[in-house]
Structures are given as C-alpha cells and as structure tokens.
mmCIF file of C-alpha atoms in Angstrom:
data_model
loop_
_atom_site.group_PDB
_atom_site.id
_atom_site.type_symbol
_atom_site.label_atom_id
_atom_site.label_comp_id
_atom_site.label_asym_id
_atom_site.label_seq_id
_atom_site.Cartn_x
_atom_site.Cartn_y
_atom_site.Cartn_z
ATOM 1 C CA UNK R 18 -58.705 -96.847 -19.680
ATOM 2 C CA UNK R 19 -62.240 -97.764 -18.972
ATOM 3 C CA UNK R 20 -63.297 -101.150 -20.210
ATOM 4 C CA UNK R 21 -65.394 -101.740 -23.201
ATOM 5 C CA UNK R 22 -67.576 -103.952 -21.468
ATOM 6 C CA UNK R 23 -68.126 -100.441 -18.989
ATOM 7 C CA UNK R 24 -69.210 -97.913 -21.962
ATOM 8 C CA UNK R 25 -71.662 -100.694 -24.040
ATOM 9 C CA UNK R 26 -73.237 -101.719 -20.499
ATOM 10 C CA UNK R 27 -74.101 -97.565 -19.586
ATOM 11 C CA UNK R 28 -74.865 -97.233 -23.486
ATOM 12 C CA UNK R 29 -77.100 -100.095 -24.333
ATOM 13 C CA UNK R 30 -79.082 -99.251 -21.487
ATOM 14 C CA UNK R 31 -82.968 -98.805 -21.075
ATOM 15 C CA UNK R 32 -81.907 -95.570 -20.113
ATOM 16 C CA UNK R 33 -79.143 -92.893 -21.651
ATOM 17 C CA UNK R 34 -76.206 -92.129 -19.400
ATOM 18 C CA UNK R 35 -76.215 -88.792 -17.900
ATOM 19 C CA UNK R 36 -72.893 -87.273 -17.094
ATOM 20 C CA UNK R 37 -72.044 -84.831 -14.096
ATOM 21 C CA UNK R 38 -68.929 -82.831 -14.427
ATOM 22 C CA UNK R 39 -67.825 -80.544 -11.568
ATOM 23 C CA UNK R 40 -65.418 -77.698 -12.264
ATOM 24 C CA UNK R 41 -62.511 -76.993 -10.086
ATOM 25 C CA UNK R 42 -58.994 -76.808 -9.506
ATOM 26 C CA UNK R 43 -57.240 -80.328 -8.538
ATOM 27 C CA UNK R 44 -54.430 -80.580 -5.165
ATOM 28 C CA UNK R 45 -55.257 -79.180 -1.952
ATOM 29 C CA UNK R 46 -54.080 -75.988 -2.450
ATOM 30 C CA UNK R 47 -57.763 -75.208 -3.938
ATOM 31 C CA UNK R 48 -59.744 -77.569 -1.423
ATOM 32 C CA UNK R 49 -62.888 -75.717 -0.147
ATOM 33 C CA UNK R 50 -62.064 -72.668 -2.267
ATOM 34 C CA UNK R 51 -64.764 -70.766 -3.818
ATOM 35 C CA UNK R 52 -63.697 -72.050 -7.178
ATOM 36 C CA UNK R 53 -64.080 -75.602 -5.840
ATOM 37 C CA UNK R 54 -67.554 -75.830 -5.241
ATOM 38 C CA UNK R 55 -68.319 -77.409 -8.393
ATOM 39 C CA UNK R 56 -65.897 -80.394 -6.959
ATOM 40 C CA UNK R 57 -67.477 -80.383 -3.666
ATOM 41 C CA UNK R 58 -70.779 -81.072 -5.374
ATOM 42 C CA UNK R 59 -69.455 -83.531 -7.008
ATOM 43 C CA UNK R 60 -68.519 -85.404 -4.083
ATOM 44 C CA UNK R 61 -71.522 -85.002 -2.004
ATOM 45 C CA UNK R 62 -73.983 -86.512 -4.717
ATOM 46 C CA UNK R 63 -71.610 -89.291 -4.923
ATOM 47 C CA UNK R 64 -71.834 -89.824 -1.436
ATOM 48 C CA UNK R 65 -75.830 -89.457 -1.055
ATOM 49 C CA UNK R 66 -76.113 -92.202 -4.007
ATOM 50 C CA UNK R 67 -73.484 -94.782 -3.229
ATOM 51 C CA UNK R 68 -71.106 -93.455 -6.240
ATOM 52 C CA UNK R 69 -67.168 -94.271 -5.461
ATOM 53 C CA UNK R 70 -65.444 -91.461 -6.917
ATOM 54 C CA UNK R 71 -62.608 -94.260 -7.725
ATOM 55 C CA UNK R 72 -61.195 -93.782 -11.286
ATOM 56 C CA UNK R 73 -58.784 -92.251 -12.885
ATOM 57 C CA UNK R 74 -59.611 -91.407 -17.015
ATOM 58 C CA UNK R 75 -59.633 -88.440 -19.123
ATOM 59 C CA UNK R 76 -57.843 -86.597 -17.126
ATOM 60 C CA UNK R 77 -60.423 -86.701 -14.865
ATOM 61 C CA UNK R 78 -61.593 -88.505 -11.191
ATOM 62 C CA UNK R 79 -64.955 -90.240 -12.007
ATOM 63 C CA UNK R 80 -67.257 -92.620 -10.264
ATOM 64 C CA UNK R 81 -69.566 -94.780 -12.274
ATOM 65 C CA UNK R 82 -73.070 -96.357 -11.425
ATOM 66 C CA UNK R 83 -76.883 -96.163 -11.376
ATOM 67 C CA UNK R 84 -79.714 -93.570 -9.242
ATOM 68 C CA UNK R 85 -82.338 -95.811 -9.677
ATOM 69 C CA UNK R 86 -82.149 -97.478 -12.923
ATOM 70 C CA UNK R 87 -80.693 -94.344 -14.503
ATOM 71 C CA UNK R 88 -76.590 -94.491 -15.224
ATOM 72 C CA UNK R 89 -74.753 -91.602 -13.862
ATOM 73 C CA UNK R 90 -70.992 -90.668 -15.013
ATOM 74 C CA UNK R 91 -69.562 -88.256 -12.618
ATOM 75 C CA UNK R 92 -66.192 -86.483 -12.991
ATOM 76 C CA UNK R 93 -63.870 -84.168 -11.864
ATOM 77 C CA UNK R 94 -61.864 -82.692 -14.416
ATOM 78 C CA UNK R 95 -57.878 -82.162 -13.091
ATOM 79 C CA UNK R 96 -56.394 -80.486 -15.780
ATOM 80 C CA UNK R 97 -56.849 -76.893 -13.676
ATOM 81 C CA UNK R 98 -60.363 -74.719 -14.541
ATOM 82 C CA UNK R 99 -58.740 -72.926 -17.181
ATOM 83 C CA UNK R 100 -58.544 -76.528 -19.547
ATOM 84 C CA UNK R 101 -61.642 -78.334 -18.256
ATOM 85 C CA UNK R 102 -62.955 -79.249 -21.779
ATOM 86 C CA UNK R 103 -59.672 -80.927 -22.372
ATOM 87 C CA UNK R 104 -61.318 -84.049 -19.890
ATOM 88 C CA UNK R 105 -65.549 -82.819 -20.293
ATOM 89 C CA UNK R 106 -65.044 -82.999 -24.286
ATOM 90 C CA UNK R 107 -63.508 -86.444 -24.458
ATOM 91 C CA UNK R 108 -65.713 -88.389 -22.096
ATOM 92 C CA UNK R 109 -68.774 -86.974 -23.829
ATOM 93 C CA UNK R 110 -67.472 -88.379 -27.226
ATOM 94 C CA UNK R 111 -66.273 -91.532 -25.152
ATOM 95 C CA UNK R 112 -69.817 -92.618 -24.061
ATOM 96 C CA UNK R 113 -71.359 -90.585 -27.408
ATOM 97 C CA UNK R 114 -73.849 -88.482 -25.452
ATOM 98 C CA UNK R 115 -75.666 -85.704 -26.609
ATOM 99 C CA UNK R 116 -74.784 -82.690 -24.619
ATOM 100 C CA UNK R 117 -78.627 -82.586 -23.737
ATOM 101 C CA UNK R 118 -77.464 -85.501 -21.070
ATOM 102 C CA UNK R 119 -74.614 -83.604 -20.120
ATOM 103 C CA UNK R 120 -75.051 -81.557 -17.093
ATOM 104 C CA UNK R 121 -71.957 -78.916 -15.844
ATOM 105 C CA UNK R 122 -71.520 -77.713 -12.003
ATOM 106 C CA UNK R 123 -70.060 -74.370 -11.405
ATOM 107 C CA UNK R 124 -69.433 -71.636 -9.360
ATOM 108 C CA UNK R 125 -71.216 -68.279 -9.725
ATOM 109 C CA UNK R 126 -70.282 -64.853 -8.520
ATOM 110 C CA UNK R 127 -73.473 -63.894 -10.556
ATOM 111 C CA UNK R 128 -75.887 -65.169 -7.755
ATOM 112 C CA UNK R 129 -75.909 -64.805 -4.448
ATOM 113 C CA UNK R 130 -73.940 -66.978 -2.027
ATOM 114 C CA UNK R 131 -75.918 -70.181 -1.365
ATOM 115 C CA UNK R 132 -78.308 -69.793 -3.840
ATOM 116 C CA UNK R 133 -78.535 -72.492 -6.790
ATOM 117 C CA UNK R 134 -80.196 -72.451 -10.423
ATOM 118 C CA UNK R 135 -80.672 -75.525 -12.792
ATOM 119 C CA UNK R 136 -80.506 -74.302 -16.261
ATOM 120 C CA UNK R 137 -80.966 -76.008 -19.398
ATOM 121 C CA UNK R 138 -78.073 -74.171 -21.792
ATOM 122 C CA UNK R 139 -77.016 -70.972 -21.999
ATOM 123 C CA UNK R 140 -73.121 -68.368 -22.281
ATOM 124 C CA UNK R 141 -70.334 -69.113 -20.376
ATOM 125 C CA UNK R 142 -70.812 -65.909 -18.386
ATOM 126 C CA UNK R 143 -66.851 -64.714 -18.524
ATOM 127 C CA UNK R 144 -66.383 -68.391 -16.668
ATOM 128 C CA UNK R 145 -62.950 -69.659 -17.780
ATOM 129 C CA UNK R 146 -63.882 -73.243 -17.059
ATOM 130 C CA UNK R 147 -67.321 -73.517 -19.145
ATOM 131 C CA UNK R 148 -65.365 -71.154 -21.648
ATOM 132 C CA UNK R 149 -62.709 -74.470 -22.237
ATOM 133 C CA UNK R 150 -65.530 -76.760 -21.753
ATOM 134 C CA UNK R 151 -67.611 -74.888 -24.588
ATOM 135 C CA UNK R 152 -64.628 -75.093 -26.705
ATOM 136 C CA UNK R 153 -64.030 -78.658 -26.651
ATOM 137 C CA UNK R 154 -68.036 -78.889 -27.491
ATOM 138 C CA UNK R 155 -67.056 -77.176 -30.749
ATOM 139 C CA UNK R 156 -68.838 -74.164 -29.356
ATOM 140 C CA UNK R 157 -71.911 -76.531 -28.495
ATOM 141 C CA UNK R 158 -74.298 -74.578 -25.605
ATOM 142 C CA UNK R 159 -76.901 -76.868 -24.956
ATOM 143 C CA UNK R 160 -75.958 -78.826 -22.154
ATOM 144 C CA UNK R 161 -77.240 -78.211 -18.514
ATOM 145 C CA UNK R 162 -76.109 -76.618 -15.966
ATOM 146 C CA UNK R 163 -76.208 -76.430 -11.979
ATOM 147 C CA UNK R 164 -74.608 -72.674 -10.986
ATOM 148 C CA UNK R 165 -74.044 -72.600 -7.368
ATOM 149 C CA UNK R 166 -73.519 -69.014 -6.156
ATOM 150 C CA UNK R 167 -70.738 -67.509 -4.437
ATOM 151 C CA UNK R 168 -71.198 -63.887 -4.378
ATOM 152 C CA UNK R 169 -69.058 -60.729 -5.815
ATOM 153 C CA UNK R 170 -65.993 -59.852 -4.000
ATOM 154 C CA UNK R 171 -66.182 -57.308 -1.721
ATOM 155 C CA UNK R 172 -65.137 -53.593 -2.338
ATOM 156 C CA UNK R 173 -62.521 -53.286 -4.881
ATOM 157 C CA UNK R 174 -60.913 -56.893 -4.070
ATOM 158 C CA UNK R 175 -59.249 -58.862 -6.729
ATOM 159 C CA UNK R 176 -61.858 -61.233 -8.318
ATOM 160 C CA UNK R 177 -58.941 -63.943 -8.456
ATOM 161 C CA UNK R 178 -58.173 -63.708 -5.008
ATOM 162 C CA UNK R 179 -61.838 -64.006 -4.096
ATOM 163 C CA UNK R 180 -62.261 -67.535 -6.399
ATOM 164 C CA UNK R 181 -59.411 -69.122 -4.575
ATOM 165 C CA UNK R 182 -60.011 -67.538 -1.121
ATOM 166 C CA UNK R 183 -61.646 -70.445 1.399
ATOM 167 C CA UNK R 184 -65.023 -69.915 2.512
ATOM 168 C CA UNK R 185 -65.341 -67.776 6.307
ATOM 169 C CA UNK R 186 -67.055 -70.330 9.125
ATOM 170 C CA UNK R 187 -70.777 -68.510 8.448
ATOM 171 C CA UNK R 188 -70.309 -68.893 4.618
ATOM 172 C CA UNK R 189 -69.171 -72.587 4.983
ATOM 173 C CA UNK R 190 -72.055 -73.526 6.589
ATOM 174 C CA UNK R 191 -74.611 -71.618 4.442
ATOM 175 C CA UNK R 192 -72.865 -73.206 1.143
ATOM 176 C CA UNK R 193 -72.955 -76.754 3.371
ATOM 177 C CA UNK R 194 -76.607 -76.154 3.313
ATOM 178 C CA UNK R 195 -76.305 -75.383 -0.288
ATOM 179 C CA UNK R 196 -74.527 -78.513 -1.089
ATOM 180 C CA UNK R 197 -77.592 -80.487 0.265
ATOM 181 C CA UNK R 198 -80.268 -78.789 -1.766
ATOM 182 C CA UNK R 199 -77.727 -79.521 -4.989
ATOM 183 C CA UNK R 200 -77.939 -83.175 -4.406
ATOM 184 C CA UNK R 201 -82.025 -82.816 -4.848
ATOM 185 C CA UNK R 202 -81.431 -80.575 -7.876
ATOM 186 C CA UNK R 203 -79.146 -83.237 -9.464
ATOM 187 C CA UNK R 204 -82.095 -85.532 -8.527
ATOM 188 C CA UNK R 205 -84.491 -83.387 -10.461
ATOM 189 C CA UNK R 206 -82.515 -83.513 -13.297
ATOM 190 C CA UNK R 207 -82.353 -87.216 -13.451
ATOM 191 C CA UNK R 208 -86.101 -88.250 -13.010
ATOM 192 C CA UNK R 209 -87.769 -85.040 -14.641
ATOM 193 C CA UNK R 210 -87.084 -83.494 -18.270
ATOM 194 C CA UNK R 211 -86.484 -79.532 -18.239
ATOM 195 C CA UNK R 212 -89.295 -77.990 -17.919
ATOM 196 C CA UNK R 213 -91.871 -77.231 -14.642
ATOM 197 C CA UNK R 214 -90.529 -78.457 -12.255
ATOM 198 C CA UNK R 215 -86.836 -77.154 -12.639
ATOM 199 C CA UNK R 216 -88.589 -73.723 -12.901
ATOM 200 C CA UNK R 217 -90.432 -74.457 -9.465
ATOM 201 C CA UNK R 218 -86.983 -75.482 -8.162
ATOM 202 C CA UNK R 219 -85.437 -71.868 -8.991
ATOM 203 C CA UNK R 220 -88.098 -70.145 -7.664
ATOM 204 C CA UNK R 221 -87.743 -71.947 -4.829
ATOM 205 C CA UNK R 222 -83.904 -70.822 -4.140
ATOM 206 C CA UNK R 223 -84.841 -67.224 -5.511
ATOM 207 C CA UNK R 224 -87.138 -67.049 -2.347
ATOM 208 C CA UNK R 225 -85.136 -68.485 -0.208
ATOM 209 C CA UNK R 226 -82.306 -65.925 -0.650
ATOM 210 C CA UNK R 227 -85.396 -63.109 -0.333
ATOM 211 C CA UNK R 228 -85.740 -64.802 3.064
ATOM 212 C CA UNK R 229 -82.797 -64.737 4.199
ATOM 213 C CA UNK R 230 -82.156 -61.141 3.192
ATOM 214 C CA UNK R 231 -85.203 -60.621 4.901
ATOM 215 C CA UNK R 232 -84.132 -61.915 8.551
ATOM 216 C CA UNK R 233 -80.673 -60.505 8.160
ATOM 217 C CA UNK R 234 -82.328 -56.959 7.463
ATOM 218 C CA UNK R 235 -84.357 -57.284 10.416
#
C-alpha cells in the first residue's frame, strides 16, 4: 500500500494532484492492440517526464511524481477493460480528488485513426471501460478525457476482433506519431484549465486528419 507520508505530501500540495488513468487490457497477449492505446499513452508521458511506472496498488501499475511543480498520479488499471473502475474509483477516493482532476485515456473507433480530442466530460460512448469507470464514480461524468482514435473496422468485421487486433506497420507508425502529440495534450491539461486552448488543440488534430485525407486522395 502506498505510504501515508506519499498521499498527504501530493495532497497538501500548492497544487492538487491530477491523476492519469490509461485503459487497457494487462499481459502481453493485448500489447500494442488497438484496445491498448490508452496503456501505451500511459507509458510514453511517463517516459517524456521522468515518471517510473514502478508500483503496484489498486489493482493498478502507477508511477508517482511532479511536471513542473504540478503532482501527477498515473495508472494502469489491470483488472481487464471490462472492470477498470474497480482500480480508477478507489485511487480517486484514495487521494480525495474531484473527478475535475481526473483525466481518462481511451481508445476511440469514433474518430479517425491517429486523431486525438481532449474533452472535459461527457457519455461513455458504448466504451466498456469508461462504462465500469463511470460506475465506480457513482455515475459521476465530469472528469476529462483524452480519446485517441482508432478507426471502425473494416467491412462487416467483428468489432471485438478489431479492438484486440495489433496495429498494421503504416498504422503503427501513424498512432506512434499520435502518441507524441498525446504527451503535449496531457501537457495542456496540466498547465491550462479547459477552455481555449484545448479547443485550439482539437481543431488542430481535426485539420490534421483533413490533411492527411487530403494527400492520400491525391
């Protein structure tokens, strides 16, 4: 169990705690699945700001420390999608946030592969993950959210099948590219409140995915 000394130090500080949780499946059957991404995401930011993703708690693989003089909780719940709030519910009462400094990373076959949107509450969009995770909020919508797109399946294929299918070598390196922009969004979140400049930010990916579309047309 985390320390006392670990939640009044992140608590008591100038600034409130903001807590990351990426959605996923745990063992590396899932690694670099479609469903993963929200792990992946995970993992990069802690990587681009000196996070070790080295605990074990709440059913869940964190990493604890500071952007800046701003403390960040990140987490990986690895109770399987399906039961995510069972680990996001407990280690937002655990460090008594609000949910408005609770921020969720998904996947999203509701925007197109590559393309990302910060969002400030909202459904859980048929997502099984942010269904649990809304559940152990007692219903609670207003926390955050990064959505990282993935795309529909193709044709008549099995929406299942498509979440846990890996990503092909031209996808992997378009959602690589992805994962980059992510870390600024996460970023964004920490040093500006909702409002402006997260709306500048998904403008931003709306056009690039118009670009893109664009060239590949052409």
């Amino acid at each position: 169990m985390l320390s006392r000394f670990s939640r009044r130090c992140y608590c008591t500080s100038v600034h409130r705690p903001w807590l990351f949780l990426g959605l996923g499946n745990p063992g590396d059957k899932y690694k670099g699945t479609r469903h993963n991404i929200g792990f992946e995401m995970i993992d990069v930011f802690a990587e681009s700001v000196g996070i070790e993703m080295n605990l074990v708690n709440f059913k869940a693989i964190m990493g604890q420390g500071f952007v800046g003089d701003i403390p960040v909780i990140l987490a990986k719940p690895q109770t399987y999608m399906n039961l995510s709030g069972e680990s996001s519910g407990a280690l937002a009462a655990y460090y008594k946030l609000p949910l408005n400094r609770v921020l969720v990373v998904h996947d999203d076959t509701q925007l197109p592969c590559g393309v990302l949107r910060l969002q400030e509450k909202g459904g859980h969009g048929c997502h099984n993950g942010l269904k649990s995770v809304m559940h152990h909020f007692r219903g609670n919508r207003e926390f955050a959210r990064l959505r990282i797109g993935i795309g529909k399946p193709p044709g008549q294929m099995d929406p299942k099948a498509f979440l846990l299918q890996k990503f092909s070598m031209p996808t992997r390196e378009r959602m690589d590219g992805a994962l980059a922009e992510g870390v600024d969004a996460l970023k964004l979140v920490l040093s500006k409140d909702f409002g402006e400049s997260w709306r500048l930010f998904n403008v931003e990916q709306k056009y690039k995915h118009l670009r893109q579309h664009t060239i590949l047309a052409a």
